[in-house]
Coordinates of C-alpha atoms (C1' of nucleotides) in Angstrom, one line a residue:
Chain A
X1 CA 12.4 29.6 -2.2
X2 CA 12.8 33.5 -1.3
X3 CA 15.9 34.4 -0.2
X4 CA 13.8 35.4 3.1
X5 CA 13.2 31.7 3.4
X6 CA 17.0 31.0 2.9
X7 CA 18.1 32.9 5.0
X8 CA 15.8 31.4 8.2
X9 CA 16.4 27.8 7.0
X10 CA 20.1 28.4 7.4
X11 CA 20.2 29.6 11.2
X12 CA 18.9 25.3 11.7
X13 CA 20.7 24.3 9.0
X14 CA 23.3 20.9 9.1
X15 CA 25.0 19.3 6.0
X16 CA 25.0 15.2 6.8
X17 CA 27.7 13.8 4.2
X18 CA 26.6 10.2 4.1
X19 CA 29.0 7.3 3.5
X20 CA 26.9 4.4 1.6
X21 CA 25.0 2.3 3.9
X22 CA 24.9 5.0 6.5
X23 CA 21.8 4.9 8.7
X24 CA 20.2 8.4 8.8
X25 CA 18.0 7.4 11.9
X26 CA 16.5 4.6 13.1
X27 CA 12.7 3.4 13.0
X28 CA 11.5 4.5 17.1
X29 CA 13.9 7.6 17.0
X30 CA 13.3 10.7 17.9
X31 CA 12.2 13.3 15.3
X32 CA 14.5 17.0 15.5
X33 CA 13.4 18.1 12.3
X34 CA 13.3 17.3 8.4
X35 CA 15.2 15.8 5.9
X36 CA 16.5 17.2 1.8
X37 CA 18.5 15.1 -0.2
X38 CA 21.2 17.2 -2.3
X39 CA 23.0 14.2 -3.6
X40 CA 22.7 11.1 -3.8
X41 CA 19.8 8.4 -2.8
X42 CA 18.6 7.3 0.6
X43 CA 15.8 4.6 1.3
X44 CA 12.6 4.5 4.0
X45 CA 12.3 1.3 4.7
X46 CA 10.4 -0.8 7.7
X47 CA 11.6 -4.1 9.3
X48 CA 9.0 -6.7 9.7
X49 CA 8.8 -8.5 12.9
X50 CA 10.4 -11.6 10.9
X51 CA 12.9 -9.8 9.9
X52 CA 12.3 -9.0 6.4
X53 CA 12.8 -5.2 4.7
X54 CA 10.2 -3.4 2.5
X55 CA 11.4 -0.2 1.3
X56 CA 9.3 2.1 1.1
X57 CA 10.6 5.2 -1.1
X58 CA 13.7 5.6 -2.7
X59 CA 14.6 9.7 -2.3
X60 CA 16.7 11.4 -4.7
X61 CA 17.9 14.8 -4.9
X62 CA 16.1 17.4 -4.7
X63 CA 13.4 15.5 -2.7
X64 CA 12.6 16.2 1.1
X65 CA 11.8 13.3 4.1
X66 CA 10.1 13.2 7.4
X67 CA 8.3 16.6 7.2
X68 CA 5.0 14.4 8.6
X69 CA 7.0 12.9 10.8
X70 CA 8.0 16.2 12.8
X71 CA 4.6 17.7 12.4
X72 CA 3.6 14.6 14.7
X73 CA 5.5 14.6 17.1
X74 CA 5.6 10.8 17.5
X75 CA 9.3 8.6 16.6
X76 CA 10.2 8.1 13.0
X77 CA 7.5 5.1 11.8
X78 CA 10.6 4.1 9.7
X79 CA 14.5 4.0 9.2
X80 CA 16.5 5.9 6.8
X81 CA 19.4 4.5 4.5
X82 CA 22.0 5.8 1.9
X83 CA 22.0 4.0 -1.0
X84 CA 24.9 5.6 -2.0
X85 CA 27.3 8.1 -1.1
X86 CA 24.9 11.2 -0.3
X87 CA 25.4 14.8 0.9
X88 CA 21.6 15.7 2.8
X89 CA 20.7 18.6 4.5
X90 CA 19.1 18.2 8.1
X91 CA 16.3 21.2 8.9
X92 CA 15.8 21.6 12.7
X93 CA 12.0 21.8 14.0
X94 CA 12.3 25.0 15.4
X95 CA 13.1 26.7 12.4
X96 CA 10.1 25.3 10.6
X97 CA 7.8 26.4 13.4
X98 CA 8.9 30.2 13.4
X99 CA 8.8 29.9 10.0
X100 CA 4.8 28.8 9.8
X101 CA 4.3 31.4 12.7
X102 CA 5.7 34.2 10.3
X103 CA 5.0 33.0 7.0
X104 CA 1.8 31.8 5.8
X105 CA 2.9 31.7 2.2
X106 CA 5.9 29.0 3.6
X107 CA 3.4 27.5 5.7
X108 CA 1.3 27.0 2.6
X109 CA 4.6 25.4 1.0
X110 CA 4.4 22.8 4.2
X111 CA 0.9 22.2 3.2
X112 CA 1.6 21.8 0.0
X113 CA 4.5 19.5 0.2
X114 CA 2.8 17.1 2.5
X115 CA 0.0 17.2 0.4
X116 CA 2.2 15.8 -2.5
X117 CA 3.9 13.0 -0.3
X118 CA 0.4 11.8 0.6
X119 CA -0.7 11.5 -2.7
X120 CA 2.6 9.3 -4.0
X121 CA 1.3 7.0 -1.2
X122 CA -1.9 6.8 -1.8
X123 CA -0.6 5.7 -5.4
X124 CA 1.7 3.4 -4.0
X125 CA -1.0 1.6 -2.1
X126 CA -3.0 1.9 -6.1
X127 CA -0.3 0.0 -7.7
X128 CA 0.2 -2.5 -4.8
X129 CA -3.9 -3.3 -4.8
X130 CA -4.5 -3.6 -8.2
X131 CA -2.0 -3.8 -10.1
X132 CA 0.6 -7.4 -10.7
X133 CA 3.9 -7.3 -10.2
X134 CA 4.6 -7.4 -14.3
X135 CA 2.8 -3.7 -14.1
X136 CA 4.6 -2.4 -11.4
X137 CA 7.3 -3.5 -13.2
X138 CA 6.7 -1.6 -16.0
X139 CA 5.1 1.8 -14.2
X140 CA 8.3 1.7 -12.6
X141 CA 10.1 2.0 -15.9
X142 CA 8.4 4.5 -17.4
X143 CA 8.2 6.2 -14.3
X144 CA 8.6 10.4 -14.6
X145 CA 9.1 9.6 -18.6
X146 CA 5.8 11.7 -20.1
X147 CA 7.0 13.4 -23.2
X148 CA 6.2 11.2 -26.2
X149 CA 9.3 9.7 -27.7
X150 CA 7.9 7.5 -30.3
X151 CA 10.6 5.4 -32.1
X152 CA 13.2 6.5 -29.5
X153 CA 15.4 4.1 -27.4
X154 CA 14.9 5.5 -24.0
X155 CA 18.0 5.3 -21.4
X156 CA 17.5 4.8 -17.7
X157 CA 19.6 4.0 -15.4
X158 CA 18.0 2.2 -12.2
X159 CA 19.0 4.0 -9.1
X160 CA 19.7 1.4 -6.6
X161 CA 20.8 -2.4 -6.5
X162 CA 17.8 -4.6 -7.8
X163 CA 16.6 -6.2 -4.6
X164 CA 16.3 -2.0 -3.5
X165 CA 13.9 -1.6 -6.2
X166 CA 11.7 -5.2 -6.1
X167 CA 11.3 -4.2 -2.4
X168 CA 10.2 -1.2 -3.2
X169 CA 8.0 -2.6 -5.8
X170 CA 7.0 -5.4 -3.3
X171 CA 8.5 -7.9 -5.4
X172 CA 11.3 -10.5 -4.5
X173 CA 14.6 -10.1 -6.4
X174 CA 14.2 -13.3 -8.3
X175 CA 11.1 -12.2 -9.5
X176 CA 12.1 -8.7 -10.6
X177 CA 14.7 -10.7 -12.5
X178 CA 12.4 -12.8 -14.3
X179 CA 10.0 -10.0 -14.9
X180 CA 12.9 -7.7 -16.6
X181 CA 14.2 -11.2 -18.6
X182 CA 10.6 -11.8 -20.0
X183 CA 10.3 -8.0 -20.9
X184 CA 13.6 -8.5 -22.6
X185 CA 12.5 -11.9 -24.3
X186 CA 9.7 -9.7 -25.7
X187 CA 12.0 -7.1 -27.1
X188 CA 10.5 -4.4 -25.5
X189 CA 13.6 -3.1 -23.6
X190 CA 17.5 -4.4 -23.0
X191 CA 19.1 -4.7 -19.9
X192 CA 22.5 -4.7 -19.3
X193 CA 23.8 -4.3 -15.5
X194 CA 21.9 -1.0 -14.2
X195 CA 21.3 0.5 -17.5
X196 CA 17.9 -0.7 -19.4
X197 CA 17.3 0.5 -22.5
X198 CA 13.4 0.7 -23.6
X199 CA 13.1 -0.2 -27.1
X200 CA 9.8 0.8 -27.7
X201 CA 7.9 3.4 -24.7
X202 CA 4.4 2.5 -26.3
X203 CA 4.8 -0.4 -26.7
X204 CA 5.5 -0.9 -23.0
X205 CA 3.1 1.3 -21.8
X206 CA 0.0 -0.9 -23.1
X207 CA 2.3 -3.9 -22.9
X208 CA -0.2 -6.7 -21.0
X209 CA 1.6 -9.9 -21.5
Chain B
X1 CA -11.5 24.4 17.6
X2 CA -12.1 27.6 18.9
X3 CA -14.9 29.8 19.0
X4 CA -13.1 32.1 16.3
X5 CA -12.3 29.2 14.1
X6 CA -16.1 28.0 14.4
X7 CA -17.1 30.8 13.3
X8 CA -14.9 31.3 11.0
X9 CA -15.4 28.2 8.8
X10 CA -19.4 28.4 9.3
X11 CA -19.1 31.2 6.6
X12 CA -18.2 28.8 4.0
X13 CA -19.6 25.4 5.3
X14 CA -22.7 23.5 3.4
X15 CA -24.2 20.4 5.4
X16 CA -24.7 17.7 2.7
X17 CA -27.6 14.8 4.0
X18 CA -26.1 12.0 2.2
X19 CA -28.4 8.7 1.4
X20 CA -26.7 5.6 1.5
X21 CA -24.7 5.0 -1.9
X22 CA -25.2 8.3 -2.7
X23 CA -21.5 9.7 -4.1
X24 CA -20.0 12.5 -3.1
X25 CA -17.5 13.2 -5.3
X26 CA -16.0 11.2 -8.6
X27 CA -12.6 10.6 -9.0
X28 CA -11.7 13.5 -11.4
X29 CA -13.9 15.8 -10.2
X30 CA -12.9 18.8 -9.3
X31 CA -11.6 19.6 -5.6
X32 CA -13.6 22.5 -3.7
X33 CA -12.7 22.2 -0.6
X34 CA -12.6 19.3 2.4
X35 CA -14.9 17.6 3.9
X36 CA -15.9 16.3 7.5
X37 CA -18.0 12.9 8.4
X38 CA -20.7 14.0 11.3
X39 CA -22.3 10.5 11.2
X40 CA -22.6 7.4 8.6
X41 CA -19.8 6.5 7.1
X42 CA -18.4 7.3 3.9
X43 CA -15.6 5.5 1.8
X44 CA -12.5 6.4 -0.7
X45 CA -12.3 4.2 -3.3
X46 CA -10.4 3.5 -6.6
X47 CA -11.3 1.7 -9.5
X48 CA -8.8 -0.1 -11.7
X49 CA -9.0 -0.3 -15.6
X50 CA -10.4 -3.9 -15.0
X51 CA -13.7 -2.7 -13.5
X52 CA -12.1 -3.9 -10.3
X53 CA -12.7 -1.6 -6.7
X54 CA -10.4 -1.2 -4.1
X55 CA -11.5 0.5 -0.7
X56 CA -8.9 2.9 0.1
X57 CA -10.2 4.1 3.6
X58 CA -13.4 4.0 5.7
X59 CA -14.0 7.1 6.8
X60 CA -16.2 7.7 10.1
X61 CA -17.8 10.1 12.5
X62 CA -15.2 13.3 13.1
X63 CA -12.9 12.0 10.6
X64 CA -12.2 14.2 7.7
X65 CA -11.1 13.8 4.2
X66 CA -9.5 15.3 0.7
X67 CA -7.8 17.7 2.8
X68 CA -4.4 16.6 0.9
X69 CA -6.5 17.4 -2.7
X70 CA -7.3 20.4 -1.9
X71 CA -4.1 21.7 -1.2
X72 CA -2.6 20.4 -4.6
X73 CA -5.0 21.8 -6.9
X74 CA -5.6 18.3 -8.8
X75 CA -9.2 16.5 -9.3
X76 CA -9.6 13.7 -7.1
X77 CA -7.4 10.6 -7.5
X78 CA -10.0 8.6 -5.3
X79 CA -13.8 8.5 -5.6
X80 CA -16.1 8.8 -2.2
X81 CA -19.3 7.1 -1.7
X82 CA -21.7 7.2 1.8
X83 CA -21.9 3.3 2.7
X84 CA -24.9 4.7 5.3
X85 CA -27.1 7.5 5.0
X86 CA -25.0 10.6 6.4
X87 CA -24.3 13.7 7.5
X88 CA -21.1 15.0 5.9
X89 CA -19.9 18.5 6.3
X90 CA -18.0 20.4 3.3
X91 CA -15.7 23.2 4.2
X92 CA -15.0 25.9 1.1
X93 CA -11.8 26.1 -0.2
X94 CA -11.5 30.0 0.4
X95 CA -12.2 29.5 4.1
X96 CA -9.4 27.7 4.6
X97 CA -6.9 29.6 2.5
X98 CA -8.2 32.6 4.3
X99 CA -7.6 30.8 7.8
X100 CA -4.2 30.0 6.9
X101 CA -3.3 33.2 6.1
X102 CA -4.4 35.1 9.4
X103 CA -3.6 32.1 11.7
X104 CA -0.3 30.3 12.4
X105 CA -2.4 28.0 14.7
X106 CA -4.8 26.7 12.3
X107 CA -1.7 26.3 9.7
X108 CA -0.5 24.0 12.2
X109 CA -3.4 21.8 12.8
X110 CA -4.3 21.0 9.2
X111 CA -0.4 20.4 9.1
X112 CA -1.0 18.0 12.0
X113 CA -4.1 16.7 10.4
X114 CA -2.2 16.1 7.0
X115 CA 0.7 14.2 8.5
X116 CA -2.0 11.9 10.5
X117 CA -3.4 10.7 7.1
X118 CA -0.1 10.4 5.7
X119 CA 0.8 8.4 9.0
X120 CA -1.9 6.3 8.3
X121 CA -1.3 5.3 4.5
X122 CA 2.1 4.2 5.8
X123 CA 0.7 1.9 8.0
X124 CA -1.1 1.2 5.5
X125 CA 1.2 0.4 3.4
X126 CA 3.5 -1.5 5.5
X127 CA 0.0 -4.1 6.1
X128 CA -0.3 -4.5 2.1
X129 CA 3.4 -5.6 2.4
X130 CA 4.4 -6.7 5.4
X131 CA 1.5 -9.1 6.8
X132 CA -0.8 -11.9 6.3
X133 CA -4.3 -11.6 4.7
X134 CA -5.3 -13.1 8.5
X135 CA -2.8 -10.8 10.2
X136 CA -4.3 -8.1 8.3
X137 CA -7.6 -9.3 9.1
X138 CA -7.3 -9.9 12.9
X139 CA -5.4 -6.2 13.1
X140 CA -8.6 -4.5 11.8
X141 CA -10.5 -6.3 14.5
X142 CA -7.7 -5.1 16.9
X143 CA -8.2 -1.6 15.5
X144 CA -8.2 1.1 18.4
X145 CA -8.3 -1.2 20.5
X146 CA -5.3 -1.1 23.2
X147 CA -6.7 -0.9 26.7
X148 CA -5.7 -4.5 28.2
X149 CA -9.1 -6.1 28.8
X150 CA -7.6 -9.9 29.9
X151 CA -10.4 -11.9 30.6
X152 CA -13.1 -10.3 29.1
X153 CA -15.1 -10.8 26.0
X154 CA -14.9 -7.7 23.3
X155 CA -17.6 -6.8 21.2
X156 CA -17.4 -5.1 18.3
X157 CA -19.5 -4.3 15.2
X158 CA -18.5 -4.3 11.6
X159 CA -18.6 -0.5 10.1
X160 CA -19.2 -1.5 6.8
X161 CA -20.6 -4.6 5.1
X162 CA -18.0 -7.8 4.8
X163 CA -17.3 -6.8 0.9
X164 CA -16.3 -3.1 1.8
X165 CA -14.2 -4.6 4.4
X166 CA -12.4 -7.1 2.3
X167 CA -11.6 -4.6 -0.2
X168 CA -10.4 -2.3 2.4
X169 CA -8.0 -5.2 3.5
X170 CA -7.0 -6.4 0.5
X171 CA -8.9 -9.5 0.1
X172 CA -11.7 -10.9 -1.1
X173 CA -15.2 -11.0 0.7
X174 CA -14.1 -15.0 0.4
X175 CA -11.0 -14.8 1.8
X176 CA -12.5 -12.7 4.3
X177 CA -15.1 -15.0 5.4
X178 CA -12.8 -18.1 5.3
X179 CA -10.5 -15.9 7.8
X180 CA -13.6 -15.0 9.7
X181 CA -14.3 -19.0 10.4
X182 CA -10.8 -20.5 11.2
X183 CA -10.6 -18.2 13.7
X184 CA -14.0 -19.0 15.1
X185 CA -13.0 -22.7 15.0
X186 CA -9.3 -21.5 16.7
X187 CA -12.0 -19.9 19.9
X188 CA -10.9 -17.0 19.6
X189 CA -13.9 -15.3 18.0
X190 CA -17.7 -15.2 17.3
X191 CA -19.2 -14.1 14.6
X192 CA -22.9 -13.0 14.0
X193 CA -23.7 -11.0 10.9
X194 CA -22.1 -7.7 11.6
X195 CA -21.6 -8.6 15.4
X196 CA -17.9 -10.1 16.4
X197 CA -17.0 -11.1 19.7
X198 CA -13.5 -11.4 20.4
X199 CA -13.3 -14.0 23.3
X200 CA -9.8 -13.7 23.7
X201 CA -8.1 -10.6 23.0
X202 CA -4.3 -11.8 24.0
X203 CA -4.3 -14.8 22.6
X204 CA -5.7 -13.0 19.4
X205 CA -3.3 -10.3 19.3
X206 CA -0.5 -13.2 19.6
X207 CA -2.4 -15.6 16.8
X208 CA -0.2 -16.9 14.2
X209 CA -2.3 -19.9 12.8
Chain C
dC1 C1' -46.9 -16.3 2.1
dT2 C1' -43.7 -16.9 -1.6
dC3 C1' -40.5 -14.5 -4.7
dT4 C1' -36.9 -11.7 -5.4
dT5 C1' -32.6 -9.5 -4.2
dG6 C1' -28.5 -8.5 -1.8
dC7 C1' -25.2 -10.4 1.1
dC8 C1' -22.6 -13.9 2.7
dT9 C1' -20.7 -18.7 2.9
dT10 C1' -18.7 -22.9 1.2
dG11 C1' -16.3 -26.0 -2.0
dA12 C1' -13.3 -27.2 -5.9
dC13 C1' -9.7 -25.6 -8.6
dC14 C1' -6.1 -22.6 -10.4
dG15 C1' -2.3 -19.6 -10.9
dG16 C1' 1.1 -15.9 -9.8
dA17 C1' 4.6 -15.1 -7.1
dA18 C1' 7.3 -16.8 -3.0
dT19 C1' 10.6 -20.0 -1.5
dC20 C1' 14.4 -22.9 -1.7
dA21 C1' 18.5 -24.2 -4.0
dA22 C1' 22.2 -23.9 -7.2
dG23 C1' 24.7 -21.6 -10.4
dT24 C1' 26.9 -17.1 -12.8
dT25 C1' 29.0 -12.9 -13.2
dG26 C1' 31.8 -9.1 -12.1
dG27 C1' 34.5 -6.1 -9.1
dC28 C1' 38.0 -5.8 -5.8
dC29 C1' 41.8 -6.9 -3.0
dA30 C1' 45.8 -9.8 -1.7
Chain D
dT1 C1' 46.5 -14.0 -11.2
dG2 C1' 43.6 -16.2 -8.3
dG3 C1' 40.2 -16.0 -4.7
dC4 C1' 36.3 -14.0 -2.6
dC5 C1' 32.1 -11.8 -2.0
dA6 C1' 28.1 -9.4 -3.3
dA7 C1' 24.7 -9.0 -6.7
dC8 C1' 22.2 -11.2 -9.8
dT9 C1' 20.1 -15.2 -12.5
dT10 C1' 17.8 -19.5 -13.2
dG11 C1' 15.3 -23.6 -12.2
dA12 C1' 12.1 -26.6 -9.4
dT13 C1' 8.7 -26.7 -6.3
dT14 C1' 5.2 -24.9 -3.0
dC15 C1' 1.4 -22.4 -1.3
dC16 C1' -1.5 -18.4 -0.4
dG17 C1' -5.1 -16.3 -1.9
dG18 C1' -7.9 -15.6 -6.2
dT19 C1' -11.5 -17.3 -9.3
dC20 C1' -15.4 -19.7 -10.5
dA21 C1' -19.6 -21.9 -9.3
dA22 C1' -23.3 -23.2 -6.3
dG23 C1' -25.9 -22.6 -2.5
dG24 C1' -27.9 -20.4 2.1
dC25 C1' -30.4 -16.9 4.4
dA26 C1' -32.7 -12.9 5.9
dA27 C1' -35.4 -8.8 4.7
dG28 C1' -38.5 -6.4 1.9
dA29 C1' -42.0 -6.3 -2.0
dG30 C1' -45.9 -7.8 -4.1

DNA sequence: CTCTTGCCTTGACCGGAATCAAGTTGGCCA
DNA sequence: TGGCCAACTTGATTCCGGTCAAGGCAAGAG
């Protein structure tokens, strides 16, 4: 960002400091503007008419929310949750829109941004078609993990409770835990709590039961 | 669109008379600008390592597509094939990068455009996870379709043939035709070839086996 | 007119993941 | 230290939708 864009964003600008379990907004609300996470994680999730959740996307820092959602004009299609304690910034609408007017190289930043979000969903709806929940399972481990680290125990920590991620993963908890305890079984990682340690990245990768 | 815009984007705009299967793009390919459905149909699809297909979107008349691609500067993560002979309309790259630049307006209609598509794989999205294969199937017969017409028979026809649909919905052409009879046998629907006639639009809307 | 071909339907069976129902475990507070 | 609660695990069972296999049917070709 130039510090020409910092400088307009800040005239709109509100810090949210989010206790956990805070709502951000609700599905039907009104949209004022958009969304960056500093710290923290917060969840989009929907509320089927029996009741059940299915998160959507877990957002970490650094990643943005709800920019469609304004360009719409229509009420959030979904609610917002911290995960955990979060500090996010709020970007009013107006600021956006004199922005674009003024700016075509941030307008193309809009563009581009959007054009990013729509593509995680579009692979989002590729994983959930034709993919089993083992797989998803798995992509979700060696999710953002590209560099080759052959014979390397690989650390992650998962960001969220379980039943977070097997949502998000369209999975039910007790399935997620099987699926993790088989991968286990098959020595191909170690779980302990929210810490899983792959033993063996290739090995995962091409892992197919 | 405006005059200006018209004739703006003629400068850089190929009509492409598509034959039915004919592909327009692979996934892969390289991205060279957008394009617009006149008439026919056209549909985004993946394939999965398996050999298996899954119908992202049917795209018809006015609709436009690989907007989102274009933008990022990746191939295509989706392939796109005419399911009827067409007329398809491909708008350079440069045209719209040029547009951008001289017109905050225009910026804020592909925005607009963007977050509609985005809009929709949510919904998307929240179908996959949330619903039914029949609620799934009786919402695509639902599909633009809210003016209350109580009483009266609705006739629609199929866009696609029943295997495109399926795929579309997640299910097989089986599944689909199963669906397709129970809820002939429920009343609530006829079914010739490509022809459906929804007898009771309420009660479908309201159906929950 | 009959043969092929593509599209759809129908039936029998199977299996992956959900559901239902108990446990465990660990953190936190009294 | 004990009790409580949330998060997670584990097992038994069910069921939705997929797979496999066998037709049916209409349209176009020869």
């Amino acid at each position: 960002m130039s510090s020409e864009e910092v400088e307009r964003v800040a005239q709109g600008t509100r810090e949210l400091q989010l206790a956990r379990g805070d709502v951000l907004f609700q599905r039907g609300d009104h949209c004022t503007g958009f969304h960056v996470v500093i710290h923290g994680n917060v969840k989009l999730a929907l509320i089927s008419p029996q009741g059940l959740e299915k998160v959507l996307e877990i957002i970490g820092p650094g990643q943005s929310f709800g920019e469609a959602v304004m360009f719409m004009g229509k009420p959030y299609p979904v609610y917002a949750q911290a995960l955990t304690d979060s500090l996010v910034l709020h970007i009013n609408k107006n600021v956006i829109v004199g922005g674009i007017e003024s700016d075509p190289a941030f307008c193309q930043k809009m563009l581009a941004g959007l054009s990013i979000r729509l593509h995680r969903m579009i692979q989002n709806v590729e994983s959930l078609s034709l993919r089993s929940s083992e797989q998803r399972v798995i992509d979700y481990l060696l999710h953002d993990l590209e560099e080759i680290k052959y014979g390397q125990d690989v650390h992650i920590s998962l960001s969220a409770n379980k039943n977070v991620i097997a949502s998000n993963l369209n999975i039910t908890p007790e399935t997620f835990s099987r699926i993790l305890h088989n991968l286990s079984d098959a020595g191909l990682i170690h779980v302990e709590g929210k810490d899983v340690c792959i033993k063996d990245v290739s090995k995962l990768r091409t892992y197919d039961k």
